Tab-separated table of C-alpha atoms and ligand atoms in Angstrom:
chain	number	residue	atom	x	y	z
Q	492	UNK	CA	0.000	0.000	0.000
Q	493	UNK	CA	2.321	2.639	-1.045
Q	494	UNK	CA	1.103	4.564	-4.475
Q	495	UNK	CA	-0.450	7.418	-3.818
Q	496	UNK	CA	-3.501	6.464	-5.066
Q	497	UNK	CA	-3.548	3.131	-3.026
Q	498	UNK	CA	-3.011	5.880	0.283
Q	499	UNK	CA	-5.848	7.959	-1.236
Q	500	UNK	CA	-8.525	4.894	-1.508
Q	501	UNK	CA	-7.837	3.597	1.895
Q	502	UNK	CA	-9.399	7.296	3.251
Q	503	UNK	CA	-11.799	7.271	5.245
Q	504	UNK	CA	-15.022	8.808	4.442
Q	505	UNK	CA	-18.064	7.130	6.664
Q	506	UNK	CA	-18.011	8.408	10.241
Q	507	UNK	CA	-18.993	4.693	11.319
Q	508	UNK	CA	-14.968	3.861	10.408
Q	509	UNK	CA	-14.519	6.292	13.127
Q	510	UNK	CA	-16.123	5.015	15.690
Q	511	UNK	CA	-14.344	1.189	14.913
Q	512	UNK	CA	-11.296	3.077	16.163
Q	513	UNK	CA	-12.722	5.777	18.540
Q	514	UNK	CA	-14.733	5.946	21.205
Q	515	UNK	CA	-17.657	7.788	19.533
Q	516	UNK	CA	-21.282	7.797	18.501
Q	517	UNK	CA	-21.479	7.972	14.635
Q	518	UNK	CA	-24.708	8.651	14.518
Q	519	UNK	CA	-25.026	12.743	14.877
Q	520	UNK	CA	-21.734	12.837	12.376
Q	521	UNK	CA	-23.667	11.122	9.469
Q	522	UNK	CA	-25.990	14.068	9.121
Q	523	UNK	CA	-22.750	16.071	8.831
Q	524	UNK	CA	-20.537	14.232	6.188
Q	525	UNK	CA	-23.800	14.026	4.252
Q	526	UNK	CA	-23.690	17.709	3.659
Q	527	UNK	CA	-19.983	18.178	3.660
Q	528	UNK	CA	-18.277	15.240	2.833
Q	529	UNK	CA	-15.439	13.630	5.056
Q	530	UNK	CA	-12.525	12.319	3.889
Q	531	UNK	CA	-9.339	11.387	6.336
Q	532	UNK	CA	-6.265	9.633	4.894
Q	533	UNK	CA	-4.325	6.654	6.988
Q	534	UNK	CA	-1.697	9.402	7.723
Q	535	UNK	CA	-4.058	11.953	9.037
Q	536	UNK	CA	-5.354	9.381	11.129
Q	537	UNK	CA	-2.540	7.884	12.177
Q	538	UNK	CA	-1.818	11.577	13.728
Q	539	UNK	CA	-4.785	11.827	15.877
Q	540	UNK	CA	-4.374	11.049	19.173
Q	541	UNK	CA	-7.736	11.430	20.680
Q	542	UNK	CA	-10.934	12.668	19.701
Q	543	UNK	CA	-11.345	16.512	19.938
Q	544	UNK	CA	-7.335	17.262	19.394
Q	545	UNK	CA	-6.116	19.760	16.601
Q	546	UNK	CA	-5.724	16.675	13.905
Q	547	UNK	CA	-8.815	15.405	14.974
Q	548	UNK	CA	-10.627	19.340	14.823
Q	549	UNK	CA	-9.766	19.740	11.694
Q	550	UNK	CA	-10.735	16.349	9.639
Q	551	UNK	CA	-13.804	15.184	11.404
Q	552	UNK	CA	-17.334	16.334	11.139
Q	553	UNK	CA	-18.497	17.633	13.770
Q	554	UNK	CA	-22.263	18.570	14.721
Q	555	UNK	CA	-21.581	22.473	14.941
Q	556	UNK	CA	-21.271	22.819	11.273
Q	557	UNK	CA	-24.867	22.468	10.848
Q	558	UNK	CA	-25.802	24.933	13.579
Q	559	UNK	CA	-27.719	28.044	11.381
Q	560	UNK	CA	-25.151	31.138	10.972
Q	561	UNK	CA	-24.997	34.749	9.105
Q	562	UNK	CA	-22.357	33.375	7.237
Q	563	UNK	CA	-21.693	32.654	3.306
Q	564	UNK	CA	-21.568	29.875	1.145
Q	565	UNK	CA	-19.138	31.939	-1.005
Q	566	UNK	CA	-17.355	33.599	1.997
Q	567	UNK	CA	-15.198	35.752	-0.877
Q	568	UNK	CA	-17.814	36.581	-3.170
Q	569	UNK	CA	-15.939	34.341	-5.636
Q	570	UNK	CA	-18.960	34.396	-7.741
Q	571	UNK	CA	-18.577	37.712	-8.656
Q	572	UNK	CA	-15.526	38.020	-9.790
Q	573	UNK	CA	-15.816	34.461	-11.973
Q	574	UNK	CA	-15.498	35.165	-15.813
Q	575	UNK	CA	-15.675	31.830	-16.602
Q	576	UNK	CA	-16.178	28.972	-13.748
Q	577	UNK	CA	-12.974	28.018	-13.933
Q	578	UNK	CA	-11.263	31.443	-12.951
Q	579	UNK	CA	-11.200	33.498	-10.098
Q	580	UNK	CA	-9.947	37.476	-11.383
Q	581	UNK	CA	-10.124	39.842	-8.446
Q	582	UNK	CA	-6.691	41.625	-8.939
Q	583	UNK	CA	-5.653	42.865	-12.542
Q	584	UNK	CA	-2.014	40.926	-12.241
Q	585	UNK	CA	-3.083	37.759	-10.947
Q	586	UNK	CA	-6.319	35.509	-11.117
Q	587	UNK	CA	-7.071	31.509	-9.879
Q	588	UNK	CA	-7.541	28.845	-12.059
Q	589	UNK	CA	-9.765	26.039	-10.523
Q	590	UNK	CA	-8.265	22.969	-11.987
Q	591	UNK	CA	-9.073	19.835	-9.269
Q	592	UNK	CA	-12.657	20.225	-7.781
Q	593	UNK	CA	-11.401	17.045	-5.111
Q	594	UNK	CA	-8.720	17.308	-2.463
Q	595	UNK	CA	-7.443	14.706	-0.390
Q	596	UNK	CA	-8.356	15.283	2.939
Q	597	UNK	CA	-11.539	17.822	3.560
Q	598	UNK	CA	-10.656	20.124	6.204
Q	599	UNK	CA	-13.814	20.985	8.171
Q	600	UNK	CA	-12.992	24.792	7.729
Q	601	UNK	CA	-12.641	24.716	4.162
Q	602	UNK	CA	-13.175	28.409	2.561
Q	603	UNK	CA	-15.375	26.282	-0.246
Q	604	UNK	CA	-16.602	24.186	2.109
Q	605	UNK	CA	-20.292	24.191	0.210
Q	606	UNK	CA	-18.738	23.311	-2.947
Q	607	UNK	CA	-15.189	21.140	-2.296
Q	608	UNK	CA	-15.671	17.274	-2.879
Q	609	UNK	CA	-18.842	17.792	-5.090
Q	610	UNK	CA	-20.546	18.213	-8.323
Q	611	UNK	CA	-20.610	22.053	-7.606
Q	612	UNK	CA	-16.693	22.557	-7.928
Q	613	UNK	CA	-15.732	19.451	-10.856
Q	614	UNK	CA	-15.177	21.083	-13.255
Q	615	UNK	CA	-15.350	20.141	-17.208
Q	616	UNK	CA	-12.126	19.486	-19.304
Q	617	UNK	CA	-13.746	21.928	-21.773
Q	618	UNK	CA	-14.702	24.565	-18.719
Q	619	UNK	CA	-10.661	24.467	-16.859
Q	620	UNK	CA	-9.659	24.884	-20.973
Q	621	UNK	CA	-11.843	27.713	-21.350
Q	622	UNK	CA	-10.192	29.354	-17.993
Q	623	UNK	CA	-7.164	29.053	-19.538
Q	624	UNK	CA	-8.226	30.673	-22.711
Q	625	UNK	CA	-9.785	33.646	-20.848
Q	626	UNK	CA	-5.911	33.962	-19.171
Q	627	UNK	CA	-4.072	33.619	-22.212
Q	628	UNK	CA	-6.782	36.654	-23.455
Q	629	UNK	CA	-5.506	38.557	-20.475
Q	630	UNK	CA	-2.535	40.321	-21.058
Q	631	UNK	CA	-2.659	42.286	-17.879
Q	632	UNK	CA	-2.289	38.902	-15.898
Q	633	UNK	CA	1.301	37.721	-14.820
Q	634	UNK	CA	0.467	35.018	-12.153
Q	635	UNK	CA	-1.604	32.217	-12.422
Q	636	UNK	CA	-2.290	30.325	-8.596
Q	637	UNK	CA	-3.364	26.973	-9.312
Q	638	UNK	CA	-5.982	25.621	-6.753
Q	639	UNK	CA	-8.903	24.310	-6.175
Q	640	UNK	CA	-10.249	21.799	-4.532
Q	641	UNK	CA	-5.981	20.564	-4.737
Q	642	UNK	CA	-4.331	20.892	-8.018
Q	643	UNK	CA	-1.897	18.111	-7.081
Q	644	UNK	CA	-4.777	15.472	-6.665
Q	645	UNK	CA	-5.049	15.409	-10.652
Q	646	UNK	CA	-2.913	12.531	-12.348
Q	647	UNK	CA	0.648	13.607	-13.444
Q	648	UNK	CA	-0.074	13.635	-17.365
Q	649	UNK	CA	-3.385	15.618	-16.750
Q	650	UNK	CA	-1.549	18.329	-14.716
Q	651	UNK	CA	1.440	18.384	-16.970
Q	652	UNK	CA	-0.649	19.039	-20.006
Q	653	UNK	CA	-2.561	21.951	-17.967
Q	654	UNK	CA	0.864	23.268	-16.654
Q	655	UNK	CA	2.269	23.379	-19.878
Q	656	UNK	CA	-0.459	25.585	-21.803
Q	657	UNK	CA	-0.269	28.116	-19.543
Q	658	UNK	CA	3.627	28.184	-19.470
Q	659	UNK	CA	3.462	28.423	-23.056
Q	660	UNK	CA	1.263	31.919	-22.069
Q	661	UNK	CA	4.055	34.397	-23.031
Q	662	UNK	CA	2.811	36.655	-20.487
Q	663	UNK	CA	2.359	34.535	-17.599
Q	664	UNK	CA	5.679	34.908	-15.476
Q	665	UNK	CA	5.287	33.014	-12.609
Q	666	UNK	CA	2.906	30.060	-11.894
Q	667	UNK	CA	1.833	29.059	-8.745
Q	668	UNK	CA	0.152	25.835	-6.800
Q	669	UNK	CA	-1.688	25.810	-3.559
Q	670	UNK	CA	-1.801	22.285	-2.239
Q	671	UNK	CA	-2.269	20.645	1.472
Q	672	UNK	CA	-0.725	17.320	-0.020
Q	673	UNK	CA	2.472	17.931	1.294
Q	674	UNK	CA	0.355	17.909	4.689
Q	675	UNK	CA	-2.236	14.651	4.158
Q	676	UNK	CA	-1.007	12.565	1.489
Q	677	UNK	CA	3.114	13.380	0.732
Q	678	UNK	CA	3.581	9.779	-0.913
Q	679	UNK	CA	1.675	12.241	-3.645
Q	680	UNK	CA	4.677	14.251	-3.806
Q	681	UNK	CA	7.053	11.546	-6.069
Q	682	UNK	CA	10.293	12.020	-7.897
Q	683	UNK	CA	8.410	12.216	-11.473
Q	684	UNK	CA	5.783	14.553	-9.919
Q	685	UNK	CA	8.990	16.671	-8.807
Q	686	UNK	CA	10.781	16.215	-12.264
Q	687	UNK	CA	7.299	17.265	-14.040
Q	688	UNK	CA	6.852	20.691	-11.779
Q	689	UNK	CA	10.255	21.909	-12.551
Q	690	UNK	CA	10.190	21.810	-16.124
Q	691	UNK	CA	7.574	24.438	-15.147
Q	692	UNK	CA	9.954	27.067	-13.735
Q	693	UNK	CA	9.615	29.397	-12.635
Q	694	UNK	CA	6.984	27.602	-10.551
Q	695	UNK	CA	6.303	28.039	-6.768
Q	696	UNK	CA	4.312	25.966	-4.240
Q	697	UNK	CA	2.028	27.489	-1.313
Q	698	UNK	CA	1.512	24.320	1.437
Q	699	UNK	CA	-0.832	24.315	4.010
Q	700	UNK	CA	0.490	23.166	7.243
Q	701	UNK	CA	-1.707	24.446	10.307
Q	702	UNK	CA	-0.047	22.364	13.375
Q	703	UNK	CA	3.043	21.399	14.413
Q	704	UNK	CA	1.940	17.785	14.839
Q	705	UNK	CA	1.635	18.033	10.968
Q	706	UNK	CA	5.474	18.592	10.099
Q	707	UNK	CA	5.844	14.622	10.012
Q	708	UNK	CA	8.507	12.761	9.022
Q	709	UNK	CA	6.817	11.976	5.219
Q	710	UNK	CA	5.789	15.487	5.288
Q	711	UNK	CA	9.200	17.025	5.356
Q	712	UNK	CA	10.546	14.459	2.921
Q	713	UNK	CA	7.868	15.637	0.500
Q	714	UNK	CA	8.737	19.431	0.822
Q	715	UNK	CA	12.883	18.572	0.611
Q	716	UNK	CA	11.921	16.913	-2.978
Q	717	UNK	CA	10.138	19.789	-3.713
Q	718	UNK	CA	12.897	22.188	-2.968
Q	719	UNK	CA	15.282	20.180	-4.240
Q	720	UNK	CA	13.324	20.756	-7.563
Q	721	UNK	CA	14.134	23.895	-7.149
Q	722	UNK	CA	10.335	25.248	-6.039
Q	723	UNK	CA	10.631	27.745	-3.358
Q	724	UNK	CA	7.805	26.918	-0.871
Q	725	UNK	CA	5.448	28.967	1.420
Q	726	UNK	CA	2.849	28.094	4.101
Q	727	UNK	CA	-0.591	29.422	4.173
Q	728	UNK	CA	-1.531	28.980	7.685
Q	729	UNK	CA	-5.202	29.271	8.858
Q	730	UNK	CA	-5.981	30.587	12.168
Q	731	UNK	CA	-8.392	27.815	13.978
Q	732	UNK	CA	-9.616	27.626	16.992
Q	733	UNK	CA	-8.450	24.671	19.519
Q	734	UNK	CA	-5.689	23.958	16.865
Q	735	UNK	CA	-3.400	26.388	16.688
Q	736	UNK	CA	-4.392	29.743	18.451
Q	737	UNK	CA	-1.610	29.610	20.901
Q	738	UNK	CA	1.428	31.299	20.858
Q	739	UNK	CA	4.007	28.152	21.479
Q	740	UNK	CA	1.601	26.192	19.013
Q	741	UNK	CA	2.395	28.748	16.681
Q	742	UNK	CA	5.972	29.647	17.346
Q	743	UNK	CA	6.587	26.006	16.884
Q	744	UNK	CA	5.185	25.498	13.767
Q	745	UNK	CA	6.872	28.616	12.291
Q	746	UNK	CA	10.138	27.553	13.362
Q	747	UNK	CA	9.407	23.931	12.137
Q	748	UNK	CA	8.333	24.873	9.100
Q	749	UNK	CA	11.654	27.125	7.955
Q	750	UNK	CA	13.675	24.231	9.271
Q	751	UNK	CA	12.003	22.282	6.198
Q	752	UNK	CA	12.504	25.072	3.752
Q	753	UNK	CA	9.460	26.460	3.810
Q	754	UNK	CA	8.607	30.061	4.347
Q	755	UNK	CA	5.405	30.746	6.290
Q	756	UNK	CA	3.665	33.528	4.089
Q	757	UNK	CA	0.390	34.282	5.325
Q	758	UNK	CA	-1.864	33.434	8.549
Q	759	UNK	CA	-5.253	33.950	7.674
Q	760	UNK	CA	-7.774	34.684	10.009
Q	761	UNK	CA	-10.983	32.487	8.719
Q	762	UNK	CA	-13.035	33.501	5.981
Q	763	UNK	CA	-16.732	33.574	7.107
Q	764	UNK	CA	-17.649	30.333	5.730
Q	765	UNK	CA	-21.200	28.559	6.457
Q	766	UNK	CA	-20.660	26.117	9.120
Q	767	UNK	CA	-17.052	27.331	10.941
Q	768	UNK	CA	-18.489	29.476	13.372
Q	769	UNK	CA	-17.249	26.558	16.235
Q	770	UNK	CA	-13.273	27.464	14.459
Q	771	UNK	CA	-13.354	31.358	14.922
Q	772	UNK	CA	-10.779	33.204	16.971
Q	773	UNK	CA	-10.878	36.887	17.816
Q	774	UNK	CA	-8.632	39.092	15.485
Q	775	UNK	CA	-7.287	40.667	18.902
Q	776	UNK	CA	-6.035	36.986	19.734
Q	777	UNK	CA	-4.495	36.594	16.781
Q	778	UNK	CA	-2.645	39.832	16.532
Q	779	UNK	CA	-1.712	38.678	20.159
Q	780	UNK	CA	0.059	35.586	18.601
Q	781	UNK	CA	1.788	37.062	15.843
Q	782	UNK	CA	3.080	39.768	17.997
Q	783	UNK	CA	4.015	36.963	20.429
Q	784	UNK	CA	6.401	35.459	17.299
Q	785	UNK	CA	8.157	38.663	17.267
Q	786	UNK	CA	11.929	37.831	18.591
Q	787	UNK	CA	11.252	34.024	19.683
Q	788	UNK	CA	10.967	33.339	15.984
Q	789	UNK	CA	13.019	34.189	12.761
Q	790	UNK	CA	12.189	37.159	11.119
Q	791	UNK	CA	11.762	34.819	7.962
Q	792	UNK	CA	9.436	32.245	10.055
Q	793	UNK	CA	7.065	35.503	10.892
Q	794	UNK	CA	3.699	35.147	8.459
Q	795	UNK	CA	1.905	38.417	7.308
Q	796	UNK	CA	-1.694	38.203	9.483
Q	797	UNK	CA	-4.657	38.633	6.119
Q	798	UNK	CA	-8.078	38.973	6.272
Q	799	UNK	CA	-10.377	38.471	3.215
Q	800	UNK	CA	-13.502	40.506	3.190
Q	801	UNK	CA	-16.650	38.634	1.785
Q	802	UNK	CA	-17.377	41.123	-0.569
Q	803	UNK	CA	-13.975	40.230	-2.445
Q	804	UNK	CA	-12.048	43.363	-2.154
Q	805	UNK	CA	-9.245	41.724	-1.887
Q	806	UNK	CA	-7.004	40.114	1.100
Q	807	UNK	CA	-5.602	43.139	3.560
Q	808	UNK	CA	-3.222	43.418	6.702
Q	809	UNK	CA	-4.178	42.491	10.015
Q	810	UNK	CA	-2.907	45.244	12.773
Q	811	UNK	CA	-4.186	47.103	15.769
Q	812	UNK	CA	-5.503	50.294	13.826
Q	813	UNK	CA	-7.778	47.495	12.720
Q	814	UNK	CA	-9.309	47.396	16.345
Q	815	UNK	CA	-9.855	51.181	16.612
Q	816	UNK	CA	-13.699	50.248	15.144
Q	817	UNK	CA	-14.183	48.714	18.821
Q	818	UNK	CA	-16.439	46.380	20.336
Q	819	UNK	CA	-16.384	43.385	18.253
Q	820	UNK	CA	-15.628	45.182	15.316
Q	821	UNK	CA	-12.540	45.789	13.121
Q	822	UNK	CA	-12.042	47.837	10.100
Q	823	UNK	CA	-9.628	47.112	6.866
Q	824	UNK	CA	-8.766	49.479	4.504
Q	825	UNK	CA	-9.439	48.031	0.920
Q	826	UNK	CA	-6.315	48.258	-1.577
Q	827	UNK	CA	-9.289	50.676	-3.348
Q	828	UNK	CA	-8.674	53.105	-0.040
Q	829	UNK	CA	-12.692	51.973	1.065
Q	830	UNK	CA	-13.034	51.332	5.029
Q	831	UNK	CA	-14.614	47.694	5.641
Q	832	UNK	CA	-16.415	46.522	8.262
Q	833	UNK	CA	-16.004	42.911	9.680
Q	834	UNK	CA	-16.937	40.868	12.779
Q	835	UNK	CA	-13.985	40.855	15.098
Q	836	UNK	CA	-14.754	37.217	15.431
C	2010	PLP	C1	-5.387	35.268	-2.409
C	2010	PLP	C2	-5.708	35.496	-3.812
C	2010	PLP	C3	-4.701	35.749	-4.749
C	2010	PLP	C4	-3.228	35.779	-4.380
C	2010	PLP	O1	-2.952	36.782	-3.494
C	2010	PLP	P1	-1.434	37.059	-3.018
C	2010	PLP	O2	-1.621	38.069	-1.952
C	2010	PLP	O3	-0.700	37.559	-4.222
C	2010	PLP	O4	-0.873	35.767	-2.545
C	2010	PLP	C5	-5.063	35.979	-6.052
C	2010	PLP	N1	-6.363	35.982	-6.418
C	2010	PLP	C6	-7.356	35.753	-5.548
C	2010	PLP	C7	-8.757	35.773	-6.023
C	2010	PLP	C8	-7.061	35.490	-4.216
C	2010	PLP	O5	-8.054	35.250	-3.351
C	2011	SF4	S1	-7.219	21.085	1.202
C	2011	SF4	FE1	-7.757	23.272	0.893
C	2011	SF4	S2	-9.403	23.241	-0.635
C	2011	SF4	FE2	-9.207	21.156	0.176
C	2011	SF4	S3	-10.680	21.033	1.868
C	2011	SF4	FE3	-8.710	21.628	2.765
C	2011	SF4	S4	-8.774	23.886	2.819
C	2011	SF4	FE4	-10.375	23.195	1.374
């Protein structure tokens, strides 16, 4: 049982797996994974210690996601700013192309939550080639990101063919992937993969490591083949409640992280996604923690703190001016120069 996709089939996806290894009732989760689907691979599980704990918090349904909230399917107005399904173009130099509507582990706090592991984000062959299309129409545009749903869960051939139109986009000058395979499913991360990417140059990867318990031995292994490729890598940390909104939780991933080559780039406190209302943490608390990194922790290791406001103006600095709104409120200035209003939860 070593391929990949051997690693990827033994997931599990039924709560009542669950409860053959854990002391739990099934029974409330089914309603759950019915609406978002569940998927944990052997080495996600393998990391959970006991029900309730950061690996565990992330990859398992849990009832609170179907408590009624003010919050958004499409947290970033995504819809909006969608020329054709495939693409995401919210800033003139850069735009997302949706290219793998499956991922390999879904992570309960999933931005797309409503759509990830479902009809709603597959996409065609003929709709990802008409994304492309509307890029290579886009002269303005000089980085594509990759994502998804995780670009690296398509087969090699399928994602070398995709990789390859766009690098043949003459004004395209850097490409980019967002993946969290690194994180759930590294045997993903093979020598041909590697050899593939860095035809592709230049080409970087952002991971998506959220707990030190995460930096396992496979996991750092994948990353050193992908810098040995020559693919600088970053870390897109999300800010989650009862996982890693602690200061040593977070000073230890940091550090753990650059000690594997990759950079941590940006903590982002939670879009407000339908159904993660049980993962929020206060922005206060997580300025606390980032100013709490500030001489335990590399310069390098320190991520930028973003917020993304629903109505997709674009992701924007976390600081204390933000607070000066008050009770339970902060306020972002758009890149546009327009104040925004957002919970402070
Ligand atoms: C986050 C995001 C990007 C990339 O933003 P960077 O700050 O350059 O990493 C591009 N397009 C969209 C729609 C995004 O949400
Ligand atoms: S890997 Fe990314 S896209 Fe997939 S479920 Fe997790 S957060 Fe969502």
């Amino acid at each position: 049982m070593n391929s990949w996709q051997q690693q990827l089939a033994a997931s599990l996806t039924r709560p009542e797996q669950l409860a053959e290894r854990f002391d739990i009732d099934p029974v409330p989760l089914r309603a759950v994974a019915e609406r978002y689907p569940m998927q944990i691979t052997p080495l996600t599980l393998s990391l959970i210690e006991q029900p309730g704990d950061p690996i565990w918090r992330q990859a398992v349904p849990d009832p609170a996601e179907l408590l009624p909230d003010q919050l958004y399917e499409d947290p970033l107005n995504e819809a909006a700013f969608a020329p054709v399904p495939a693409v995401v173009h919210r800033y003139p130099d850069r735009a997302l192309l949706l290219v793998s509507g499956t991922c390999a582990g879904y992570c309960r706090f999933c931005t797309r939550k409503s759509r990830v592991g479902r009809p709603a984000l597959c996409l065609s062959e003929q709709q990802v080639d008409e994304g492309i299309a509307y890029i290579a129409a886009q002269p303005e545009i000089r980085d594509v990101i990759l994502t998804g749903g995780d670009p690296l869960l398509l087969e090699d051939d399928r994602l070398a063919e995709r990789l390859e139109r766009l690098r043949r986009i003459r004004h395209l000058e850097i490409l980019r992937i967002g993946t969290r395979v690194p994180v759930t499913l590294p045997e993903r991360v093979t020598p041909q993969l590697c050899t593939l990417l860095a035809r592709c140059h230049p080409l970087y990867i952002n991971t998506h490591f959220n707990h030190p318990r995460e930096l396992t031995p496979a996991a750092r292994a994948a990353c050193a083949r992908l810098a040995d490729a020559g693919i600088p890598l970053g870390n897109q940390t999300v800010l989650l409640r009862g996982v890693n909104d602690d200061p040593e939780v977070m000073a230890c991933l940091c550090r753990g992280l650059l000690a594997m080559r990759v950079r941590p780039y940006y903590l982002h406190q939670m879009d407000l996604a339908r159904g993660t209302t049980h993962f929020r943490v206060p922005v206060e608390r997580g300025l606390e923690i980032i100013e709490s990194l500030r001489g335990r922790v590399s310069g390098l290791g320190i991520p930028a703190y973003m917020v993304d406001p629903p109505g997709g103006e674009g992701k924007v600095m976390l600081t204390r001016d933000c607070l000066a709104a008050g009770e339970g409120t902060i306020q972002v200035r758009s890149a546009q120069g327009d104040v925004i209003l957002l919970p402070g939860c």
